[in-house]
Short mmCIF file of C-alpha atoms in Angstrom, two decimals:
data_model
loop_
_atom_site.label_atom_id
_atom_site.label_comp_id
_atom_site.label_asym_id
_atom_site.label_seq_id
_atom_site.Cartn_x
_atom_site.Cartn_y
_atom_site.Cartn_z
CA MET A 1 -21.76 -11.53 -15.99
CA THR A 2 -19.07 -11.33 -13.32
CA VAL A 3 -15.60 -12.66 -14.20
CA LYS A 4 -15.35 -16.33 -13.49
CA ALA A 5 -11.93 -16.71 -12.01
CA PRO A 6 -10.27 -20.19 -12.01
CA ALA A 7 -11.03 -22.29 -8.98
CA GLU A 8 -8.61 -21.59 -6.22
CA PRO A 9 -7.92 -23.75 -3.19
CA LEU A 10 -8.27 -20.81 -0.85
CA VAL A 11 -11.00 -20.26 1.75
CA ARG A 12 -13.36 -17.23 1.46
CA GLN A 13 -13.23 -15.86 4.99
CA LEU A 14 -12.15 -12.20 4.76
CA SER A 15 -14.88 -9.74 5.75
CA VAL A 16 -15.24 -6.16 4.56
CA VAL A 17 -13.50 -5.06 7.88
CA ALA A 18 -10.53 -7.36 7.02
CA LEU A 19 -10.23 -5.95 3.55
CA TRP A 20 -10.39 -2.41 5.08
CA LEU A 21 -7.54 -3.32 7.44
CA LEU A 22 -5.37 -4.51 4.55
CA ILE A 23 -6.08 -1.41 2.44
CA VAL A 24 -5.55 1.05 5.34
CA ASN A 25 -2.29 -0.60 6.41
CA GLY A 26 -1.13 -0.45 2.81
CA MET A 27 -1.67 3.35 2.81
CA VAL A 28 -0.59 4.36 6.37
CA GLY A 29 3.01 3.50 7.19
CA ALA A 30 5.68 5.66 8.82
CA GLY A 31 5.20 8.58 6.42
CA ILE A 32 2.49 10.34 8.43
CA PHE A 33 4.87 10.69 11.40
CA GLY A 34 7.29 12.80 9.29
CA LEU A 35 5.17 14.27 6.61
CA PRO A 36 3.47 17.15 8.51
CA ALA A 37 6.77 19.17 8.78
CA GLU A 38 7.46 19.15 5.08
CA ALA A 39 3.75 19.85 4.33
CA ALA A 40 3.85 22.87 6.67
CA ARG A 41 7.11 24.13 5.08
CA LEU A 42 5.59 24.04 1.67
CA ALA A 43 2.00 25.17 2.28
CA GLY A 44 2.00 26.84 5.78
CA ASN A 45 -1.43 27.18 7.42
CA PHE A 46 -3.06 25.85 4.24
CA SER A 47 -1.34 22.47 4.75
CA PRO A 48 -4.30 20.72 6.49
CA TRP A 49 -6.39 21.49 3.36
CA VAL A 50 -3.67 20.04 1.18
CA PHE A 51 -4.47 16.64 2.70
CA VAL A 52 -8.19 17.19 1.87
CA ILE A 53 -7.31 18.25 -1.69
CA CYS A 54 -5.13 15.14 -2.15
CA ALA A 55 -7.96 12.92 -0.83
CA GLY A 56 -10.06 14.58 -3.53
CA LEU A 57 -7.48 13.93 -6.23
CA MET A 58 -7.18 10.25 -5.10
CA PHE A 59 -10.95 9.89 -5.15
CA PRO A 60 -11.42 9.30 -8.91
CA ILE A 61 -8.55 6.79 -8.85
CA ILE A 62 -10.07 4.90 -5.90
CA LEU A 63 -13.45 4.98 -7.58
CA THR A 64 -11.98 3.57 -10.77
CA PHE A 65 -10.39 0.72 -8.87
CA ALA A 66 -13.66 0.22 -6.90
CA GLN A 67 -15.42 -0.33 -10.21
CA LEU A 68 -12.75 -2.72 -11.49
CA SER A 69 -12.81 -4.69 -8.23
CA SER A 70 -16.57 -5.06 -8.44
CA HIS A 71 -16.07 -7.41 -11.47
CA PHE A 72 -13.49 -9.77 -10.04
CA GLY A 73 -13.36 -12.43 -7.42
CA GLY A 74 -9.92 -14.04 -7.98
CA THR A 75 -6.50 -13.43 -6.58
CA GLY A 76 -4.40 -10.76 -8.25
CA GLY A 77 -5.93 -7.32 -7.86
CA ALA A 78 -4.47 -4.72 -10.30
CA MET A 79 -2.49 -7.30 -12.26
CA LEU A 80 -5.61 -9.36 -12.81
CA TYR A 81 -7.53 -6.30 -14.04
CA ALA A 82 -4.69 -5.34 -16.48
CA GLY A 83 -4.21 -8.93 -17.65
CA THR A 84 -7.94 -9.41 -18.38
CA ALA A 85 -7.86 -6.29 -20.60
CA PHE A 86 -4.46 -6.46 -22.18
CA GLY A 87 -3.36 -10.12 -22.08
CA PRO A 88 -1.00 -12.41 -20.11
CA MET A 89 2.22 -10.53 -20.80
CA VAL A 90 0.80 -7.32 -19.27
CA GLU A 91 -0.48 -9.38 -16.33
CA PHE A 92 2.97 -10.92 -15.77
CA GLN A 93 4.69 -7.61 -16.02
CA ALA A 94 2.20 -5.94 -13.65
CA GLY A 95 2.74 -8.74 -11.11
CA TRP A 96 6.54 -8.74 -11.49
CA ALA A 97 6.85 -4.92 -11.11
CA PHE A 98 4.38 -4.92 -8.17
CA TYR A 99 6.31 -7.72 -6.49
CA ILE A 100 9.71 -6.11 -6.78
CA ALA A 101 8.39 -2.76 -5.68
CA ARG A 102 6.74 -4.20 -2.54
CA LEU A 103 9.86 -6.32 -1.81
CA THR A 104 12.11 -3.27 -1.75
CA ALA A 105 9.61 -1.21 0.18
CA PHE A 106 9.23 -3.99 2.71
CA SER A 107 13.09 -4.27 3.19
CA ALA A 108 13.40 -0.47 3.54
CA ASN A 109 10.60 -0.43 6.18
CA LEU A 110 12.06 -3.37 8.04
CA ASN A 111 15.30 -1.47 8.38
CA LEU A 112 13.31 1.58 9.54
CA LEU A 113 11.63 -0.57 12.18
CA VAL A 114 15.01 -1.71 13.60
CA VAL A 115 16.42 1.88 13.52
CA THR A 116 13.34 3.22 15.33
CA LEU A 117 13.72 0.42 17.88
CA GLY A 118 17.23 1.79 18.52
CA TYR A 119 15.52 4.86 20.08
CA PHE A 120 14.63 2.57 22.98
CA TRP A 121 17.59 0.07 22.68
CA PRO A 122 20.67 1.54 20.92
CA LEU A 123 22.18 -1.84 20.43
CA ALA A 124 19.34 -2.98 18.22
CA ALA A 125 20.52 -0.97 15.22
CA GLN A 126 24.11 -2.30 15.33
CA GLY A 127 25.99 -5.28 13.94
CA ALA A 128 24.90 -8.82 14.66
CA MET A 129 21.95 -7.65 16.84
CA ARG A 130 20.56 -5.71 13.84
CA ILE A 131 20.71 -8.80 11.64
CA THR A 132 19.22 -11.00 14.31
CA LEU A 133 16.31 -8.61 14.81
CA LEU A 134 15.76 -8.42 11.02
CA PHE A 135 15.64 -12.23 10.91
CA VAL A 136 13.34 -12.58 13.88
CA THR A 137 10.97 -9.91 12.60
CA CYS A 138 10.80 -11.45 9.10
CA ALA A 139 10.33 -14.93 10.60
CA LEU A 140 7.56 -13.64 12.90
CA PHE A 141 5.56 -11.94 10.11
CA THR A 142 6.09 -15.02 7.88
CA LEU A 143 4.83 -17.52 10.50
CA ILE A 144 1.85 -15.35 11.39
CA ASN A 145 0.78 -15.27 7.72
CA VAL A 146 1.47 -18.98 7.09
CA ALA A 147 -0.60 -19.94 10.15
CA GLY A 148 -3.91 -18.69 8.58
CA ALA A 149 -5.54 -15.72 7.11
CA ARG A 150 -7.78 -15.16 10.08
CA ARG A 151 -4.94 -15.22 12.50
CA ALA A 152 -2.96 -12.77 10.39
CA ILE A 153 -5.92 -10.43 10.18
CA THR A 154 -6.46 -10.62 13.96
CA TRP A 155 -2.87 -9.49 14.44
CA LEU A 156 -3.25 -6.85 11.87
CA GLY A 157 -6.42 -5.52 13.56
CA ALA A 158 -4.54 -5.27 16.90
CA LEU A 159 -1.63 -3.38 15.31
CA THR A 160 -4.08 -1.06 13.48
CA VAL A 161 -5.75 -0.12 16.79
CA LEU A 162 -2.36 0.40 18.45
CA LYS A 163 -1.32 2.51 15.37
CA PHE A 164 -4.39 4.69 15.34
CA LEU A 165 -4.73 5.27 19.06
CA PRO A 166 -1.68 7.51 19.55
CA LEU A 167 -2.66 9.57 16.47
CA ILE A 168 -6.27 9.94 17.59
CA GLY A 169 -4.92 10.89 21.02
CA VAL A 170 -2.82 13.69 19.49
CA ILE A 171 -5.91 14.93 17.60
CA ALA A 172 -8.11 14.71 20.69
CA PHE A 173 -5.66 16.41 23.13
CA GLY A 174 -4.80 18.99 20.49
CA LEU A 175 -8.30 20.19 19.66
CA HIS A 176 -8.20 22.81 22.39
CA HIS A 177 -5.15 24.34 20.86
CA LEU A 178 -6.86 24.54 17.45
CA ASP A 179 -7.38 28.16 16.30
CA PRO A 180 -10.12 28.36 13.63
CA ALA A 181 -7.69 30.54 11.67
CA VAL A 182 -5.60 27.37 11.03
CA LEU A 183 -8.54 25.86 9.21
CA ALA A 184 -9.35 28.85 7.05
CA PRO A 185 -8.82 27.61 3.51
CA VAL A 186 -6.75 30.59 2.41
CA VAL A 187 -3.20 30.24 1.03
CA GLU A 188 -0.74 32.43 2.73
CA THR A 189 0.88 35.21 0.73
CA SER A 190 4.28 33.76 1.50
CA THR A 191 3.29 30.50 -0.12
CA THR A 192 3.79 30.51 -3.87
CA SER A 193 1.76 28.37 -6.28
CA THR A 194 4.93 26.39 -6.90
CA ASP A 195 5.14 25.54 -3.21
CA LEU A 196 1.49 24.59 -3.11
CA GLY A 197 1.93 22.34 -6.09
CA ALA A 198 4.95 20.75 -4.52
CA ALA A 199 3.03 20.19 -1.32
CA ILE A 200 0.18 18.47 -3.25
CA LEU A 201 2.61 16.24 -5.08
CA LEU A 202 4.34 15.39 -1.83
CA VAL A 203 1.19 14.66 0.20
CA ILE A 204 -0.66 12.59 -2.41
CA TYR A 205 1.89 9.78 -2.06
CA ALA A 206 0.65 9.35 1.45
CA TYR A 207 -2.59 7.98 -0.12
CA VAL A 208 -1.03 5.32 -2.37
CA GLY A 209 -0.60 1.70 -1.34
CA PHE A 210 -4.31 0.83 -1.46
CA GLU A 211 -3.81 -1.43 -4.42
CA SER A 212 -2.12 -4.14 -2.29
CA GLY A 213 -5.33 -4.71 -0.39
CA LEU A 214 -7.02 -5.73 -3.56
CA VAL A 215 -4.82 -8.73 -4.25
CA PRO A 216 -6.48 -11.39 -1.97
CA ALA A 217 -9.95 -11.11 -3.53
CA ALA A 218 -10.21 -14.93 -3.77
CA GLU A 219 -10.21 -15.00 0.10
CA ALA A 220 -12.88 -12.41 0.54
CA ARG A 221 -16.44 -13.56 1.38
CA ARG A 222 -18.16 -11.20 -1.06
CA PRO A 223 -15.28 -9.50 -3.06
CA GLN A 224 -17.48 -7.82 -5.74
CA ARG A 225 -19.53 -6.08 -3.09
CA ASP A 226 -17.08 -5.64 -0.22
CA MET A 227 -13.95 -4.47 -2.11
CA PRO A 228 -15.46 -1.24 -3.31
CA ARG A 229 -16.89 -0.48 0.15
CA ALA A 230 -13.49 -1.22 1.84
CA LEU A 231 -11.68 1.08 -0.68
CA LEU A 232 -13.97 3.99 -0.11
CA ALA A 233 -14.09 3.53 3.70
CA ALA A 234 -10.25 3.41 3.78
CA LEU A 235 -9.94 6.69 1.78
CA LEU A 236 -12.37 8.39 4.13
CA THR A 237 -10.68 7.05 7.22
CA VAL A 238 -7.24 7.99 6.11
CA SER A 239 -8.08 11.45 4.87
CA VAL A 240 -9.79 12.41 8.12
CA LEU A 241 -6.89 11.05 10.17
CA TYR A 242 -4.21 12.86 7.98
CA ALA A 243 -6.03 16.21 7.95
CA GLY A 244 -6.67 16.06 11.69
CA VAL A 245 -3.12 15.26 12.51
CA GLN A 246 -1.93 18.11 10.33
CA ALA A 247 -4.31 20.73 11.67
CA VAL A 248 -3.49 19.89 15.32
CA SER A 249 0.25 19.77 14.63
CA MET A 250 0.10 23.25 13.10
CA ALA A 251 -1.78 24.61 16.09
CA ALA A 252 0.34 22.91 18.80
CA LEU A 253 3.81 23.45 17.31
CA PRO A 254 4.44 26.79 15.64
CA GLU A 255 7.86 25.71 14.56
CA LEU A 256 6.45 22.50 12.93
CA ALA A 257 8.13 23.19 9.51
CA SER A 258 11.60 22.84 11.09
CA SER A 259 10.93 19.78 13.24
CA ALA A 260 12.80 16.55 12.49
CA GLN A 261 10.18 14.43 14.21
CA PRO A 262 7.07 16.53 13.96
CA VAL A 263 4.33 14.31 15.33
CA VAL A 264 6.56 13.08 18.23
CA ALA A 265 7.45 16.71 18.90
CA VAL A 266 3.65 17.61 18.89
CA ALA A 267 2.93 14.79 21.35
CA ASP A 268 5.77 16.10 23.61
CA VAL A 269 4.07 19.50 23.64
CA LEU A 270 0.63 18.13 24.36
CA LEU A 271 1.48 15.22 26.66
CA GLY A 272 5.02 15.72 27.74
CA PRO A 273 7.97 13.19 27.49
CA VAL A 274 5.54 10.27 27.98
CA GLY A 275 3.55 11.31 24.90
CA ALA A 276 6.76 11.55 22.92
CA VAL A 277 7.71 7.95 23.92
CA ILE A 278 4.18 6.73 23.08
CA LEU A 279 4.32 8.30 19.63
CA THR A 280 7.76 6.86 19.00
CA ALA A 281 6.31 3.52 19.88
CA GLY A 282 3.48 4.28 17.53
CA ILE A 283 5.90 4.56 14.68
CA LEU A 284 7.17 1.03 15.44
CA VAL A 285 3.56 -0.27 15.45
CA SER A 286 2.63 1.61 12.31
CA VAL A 287 5.58 0.25 10.38
CA GLY A 288 4.81 -3.26 11.84
CA GLY A 289 1.25 -2.97 10.51
CA ASN A 290 2.38 -1.96 7.08
CA LEU A 291 4.91 -4.88 7.07
CA LEU A 292 2.39 -7.40 8.19
CA GLY A 293 -0.11 -6.28 5.61
CA SER A 294 2.53 -6.49 2.89
CA ALA A 295 3.57 -10.02 4.05
CA PHE A 296 -0.13 -11.05 3.67
CA THR A 297 -0.86 -9.59 0.21
CA THR A 298 2.41 -9.58 -1.76
CA PRO A 299 2.99 -13.38 -1.68
CA ARG A 300 -0.39 -13.82 -3.35
CA VAL A 301 1.19 -12.37 -6.46
CA THR A 302 3.65 -15.19 -6.88
CA TYR A 303 0.95 -17.61 -5.96
CA ARG A 304 -1.31 -16.25 -8.77
CA LEU A 305 1.59 -16.30 -11.30
CA ALA A 306 2.40 -19.89 -10.24
CA LEU A 307 -1.23 -20.88 -10.72
CA ASP A 308 -1.09 -19.44 -14.20
CA GLY A 309 2.02 -21.41 -14.97
CA TYR A 310 4.61 -18.62 -15.11
CA LEU A 311 6.35 -19.58 -11.91
CA PRO A 312 7.31 -22.92 -10.38
CA ARG A 313 4.27 -24.92 -9.16
CA TRP A 314 5.39 -25.05 -5.57
CA LEU A 315 4.88 -21.30 -5.22
CA GLY A 316 1.19 -21.94 -5.94
CA ALA A 317 0.88 -24.68 -3.30
CA VAL A 318 -1.68 -24.09 -0.47
CA HIS A 319 -1.01 -25.41 3.05
CA PRO A 320 -3.41 -28.34 3.71
CA LYS A 321 -4.17 -27.25 7.26
CA TYR A 322 -3.92 -23.41 7.19
CA ASN A 323 -5.24 -22.79 3.69
CA THR A 324 -2.55 -20.23 2.88
CA PRO A 325 0.03 -20.07 0.03
CA ALA A 326 2.70 -21.02 2.45
CA TRP A 327 5.69 -21.45 0.13
CA SER A 328 5.01 -18.09 -1.55
CA ILE A 329 4.86 -16.47 1.95
CA ILE A 330 8.08 -18.17 3.00
CA ALA A 331 9.83 -17.21 -0.26
CA TYR A 332 8.83 -13.61 0.27
CA GLY A 333 10.05 -13.55 3.88
CA VAL A 334 13.41 -15.01 2.86
CA LEU A 335 13.94 -12.46 0.05
CA CYS A 336 12.90 -9.56 2.27
CA PHE A 337 15.33 -10.58 4.95
CA LEU A 338 18.21 -10.94 2.53
CA LEU A 339 17.49 -7.57 0.92
CA ALA A 340 17.11 -5.88 4.35
CA VAL A 341 20.39 -7.26 5.57
CA LYS A 342 22.14 -5.78 2.50
CA GLY A 343 20.58 -2.51 3.66
CA SER A 344 21.59 0.01 1.06
CA PHE A 345 19.43 -0.07 -2.03
CA ALA A 346 18.63 3.71 -2.35
CA TRP A 347 18.92 3.35 -6.16
CA LEU A 348 15.74 1.41 -6.04
CA ALA A 349 13.78 4.14 -4.17
CA GLY A 350 12.12 5.45 -7.27
CA LEU A 351 11.00 2.03 -8.45
CA SER A 352 8.03 1.78 -6.04
CA VAL A 353 6.63 5.27 -6.85
CA LEU A 354 6.93 4.96 -10.66
CA THR A 355 5.62 1.37 -10.65
CA ARG A 356 2.50 2.33 -8.76
CA ILE A 357 1.65 5.19 -11.08
CA LEU A 358 2.21 3.03 -14.16
CA LEU A 359 0.13 0.36 -12.64
CA TYR A 360 -2.64 2.77 -11.88
CA LEU A 361 -2.56 4.06 -15.46
CA CYS A 362 -2.66 0.54 -16.85
CA CYS A 363 -5.68 -0.34 -14.78
CA ILE A 364 -7.42 2.91 -15.59
CA GLY A 365 -6.69 2.20 -19.35
CA ALA A 366 -8.29 -1.23 -18.84
CA VAL A 367 -11.72 0.26 -17.91
CA PRO A 368 -13.15 0.52 -21.47
CA ARG A 369 -12.19 -3.02 -22.26
CA ILE A 370 -13.53 -4.39 -18.93
CA ARG A 371 -16.77 -2.53 -19.38
CA ARG A 372 -17.25 -4.02 -22.88
CA LEU A 373 -16.31 -7.55 -21.70
CA PHE A 374 -18.72 -7.52 -18.75
CA ALA A 375 -21.40 -5.11 -19.99
CA ASP A 376 -24.11 -7.43 -18.66
CA ASP A 377 -22.65 -7.64 -15.15
CA ALA A 378 -25.63 -6.33 -13.25
CA GLY A 379 -23.99 -6.56 -9.82
CA ALA A 380 -20.99 -4.38 -10.77
CA LEU A 381 -20.52 -0.85 -9.50
CA ARG A 382 -21.59 1.77 -12.05
CA LEU A 383 -19.88 5.10 -12.07
CA PRO A 384 -21.75 8.21 -13.21
CA GLY A 385 -20.63 10.30 -16.12
CA GLY A 386 -19.53 7.66 -18.48
CA TYR A 387 -15.65 7.73 -18.65
CA ALA A 388 -15.34 11.08 -16.88
CA VAL A 389 -14.11 9.51 -13.62
CA PRO A 390 -11.34 7.36 -15.27
CA ILE A 391 -10.28 10.30 -17.41
CA ILE A 392 -9.85 12.51 -14.28
CA ALA A 393 -7.94 9.66 -12.57
CA ALA A 394 -5.61 9.33 -15.57
CA ALA A 395 -4.99 13.14 -15.61
CA VAL A 396 -3.95 12.89 -11.90
CA CYS A 397 -1.61 9.99 -12.66
CA LEU A 398 -0.01 11.81 -15.65
CA ALA A 399 0.56 14.90 -13.42
CA LEU A 400 2.35 12.70 -10.94
CA LEU A 401 4.59 11.27 -13.67
CA THR A 402 5.90 14.76 -14.31
CA ARG A 403 7.66 14.58 -10.92
CA VAL A 404 9.39 11.31 -11.52
CA GLY A 405 13.17 11.56 -12.13
CA SER A 406 15.09 10.02 -14.99
CA ALA A 407 16.87 7.57 -12.64
CA ALA A 408 13.50 6.02 -11.63
CA TRP A 409 12.52 5.66 -15.31
CA LEU A 410 15.82 3.88 -16.15
CA VAL A 411 15.61 1.53 -13.18
CA THR A 412 11.95 0.67 -13.85
CA ALA A 413 12.58 0.14 -17.50
CA ALA A 414 15.48 -2.22 -16.74
CA PHE A 415 13.20 -4.28 -14.36
CA LEU A 416 10.50 -4.39 -16.95
CA ALA A 417 12.97 -5.63 -19.53
CA VAL A 418 14.00 -8.37 -17.14
CA GLY A 419 10.36 -9.11 -16.62
CA THR A 420 9.93 -9.48 -20.40
CA VAL A 421 12.78 -11.98 -20.58
CA LEU A 422 11.32 -13.95 -17.59
CA TYR A 423 7.89 -14.02 -19.19
CA LEU A 424 9.23 -15.32 -22.50
CA LEU A 425 11.19 -18.03 -20.82
CA ALA A 426 8.24 -18.96 -18.68
CA ARG A 427 5.99 -19.15 -21.69
CA ALA A 428 8.44 -21.22 -23.64
CA SER A 429 8.61 -23.75 -20.86
CA ARG A 430 4.89 -24.28 -20.57
CA PRO A 431 3.76 -27.47 -22.21
CA ASN A 432 0.97 -25.89 -24.24
CA SER A 433 2.71 -22.61 -25.18
CA PRO A 434 2.68 -21.76 -28.87
#
């Protein structure tokens, strides 16, 4: 049978398109606007195929999560999968680590948004005006999300269209520059295998972030059916977009590898100064979509933990009119603003990357247990080849771990230690705890 999640006072109103929007915006941020140059430097004319290869490497990970999501209908996503298999402490740690990682990523992207705005309005990135804009942006995203899931998804849909249109325009206008030789899947003799390996490990991180879209399953109309479809559709969409942008960029801008703003420079070549301005605005919209999606999904983590009794009850409260976890959303907005104002937290940069990989491995490791617990779940997604897909997914994650520095391990270990203390304190304060 399908997992029977505790009753939640949330309305099931998110369609498969809404879930797709959340997943896509979790994956596509500002990275694609700068990534083509480094990919070209490392892999040359083979770089468009690197994006295809990375989509293939992510495919078993996405498939594994698609199978897991087909069993669950409650809020939580990856932390719910891990907790069901390994117990409440793992669930708490997964939620804690995910929340901190998304909090720091949101704050970093919020600063990037203001800095990019400075391209059009230099005063925006300075002093009191910077702080004001950080506050207004945080407040806006918070209010949109408090005011209802449908309203937030409508805004997210609009931002996604505005995000994709400039990139699709670059691909469309650049097709006539495209030489078939650019698409020949042959590694240049000047590109060493080490460079190609580095390119793959660089590019594959452009595909992470999908896990945030799995969190609000309790608000999906048919989560067990729609979540797998949204995941696979998002991977297809993003891989085609990434590979297309890279191929056109290689064809239109021979000096792509040395460009500081590669996609903006490509738009300048194809469409002139107006194109460069449109693509710069596209960066703003892309970051905005990523932030709005994060402000939608991440507060559901504290909401879930509050429902389970590990955080104060008020974080699990649902607004009587808008049917959203309003206090969790407001708390997230306040924390993001405070961290963004501080500005410099580069020492946390590795936390997001390592946390994601460890979370993926934890969920992949949960597959055997989940399969045994819900062996009679006839409606769940069944993967061919037994455990072949999860094993391949685990191998990809372990390969990624080899590229994580010691500083990221130390920071992540420290945050997990803090999470352990918080879990033990929360458990001790629960009335029925042993």
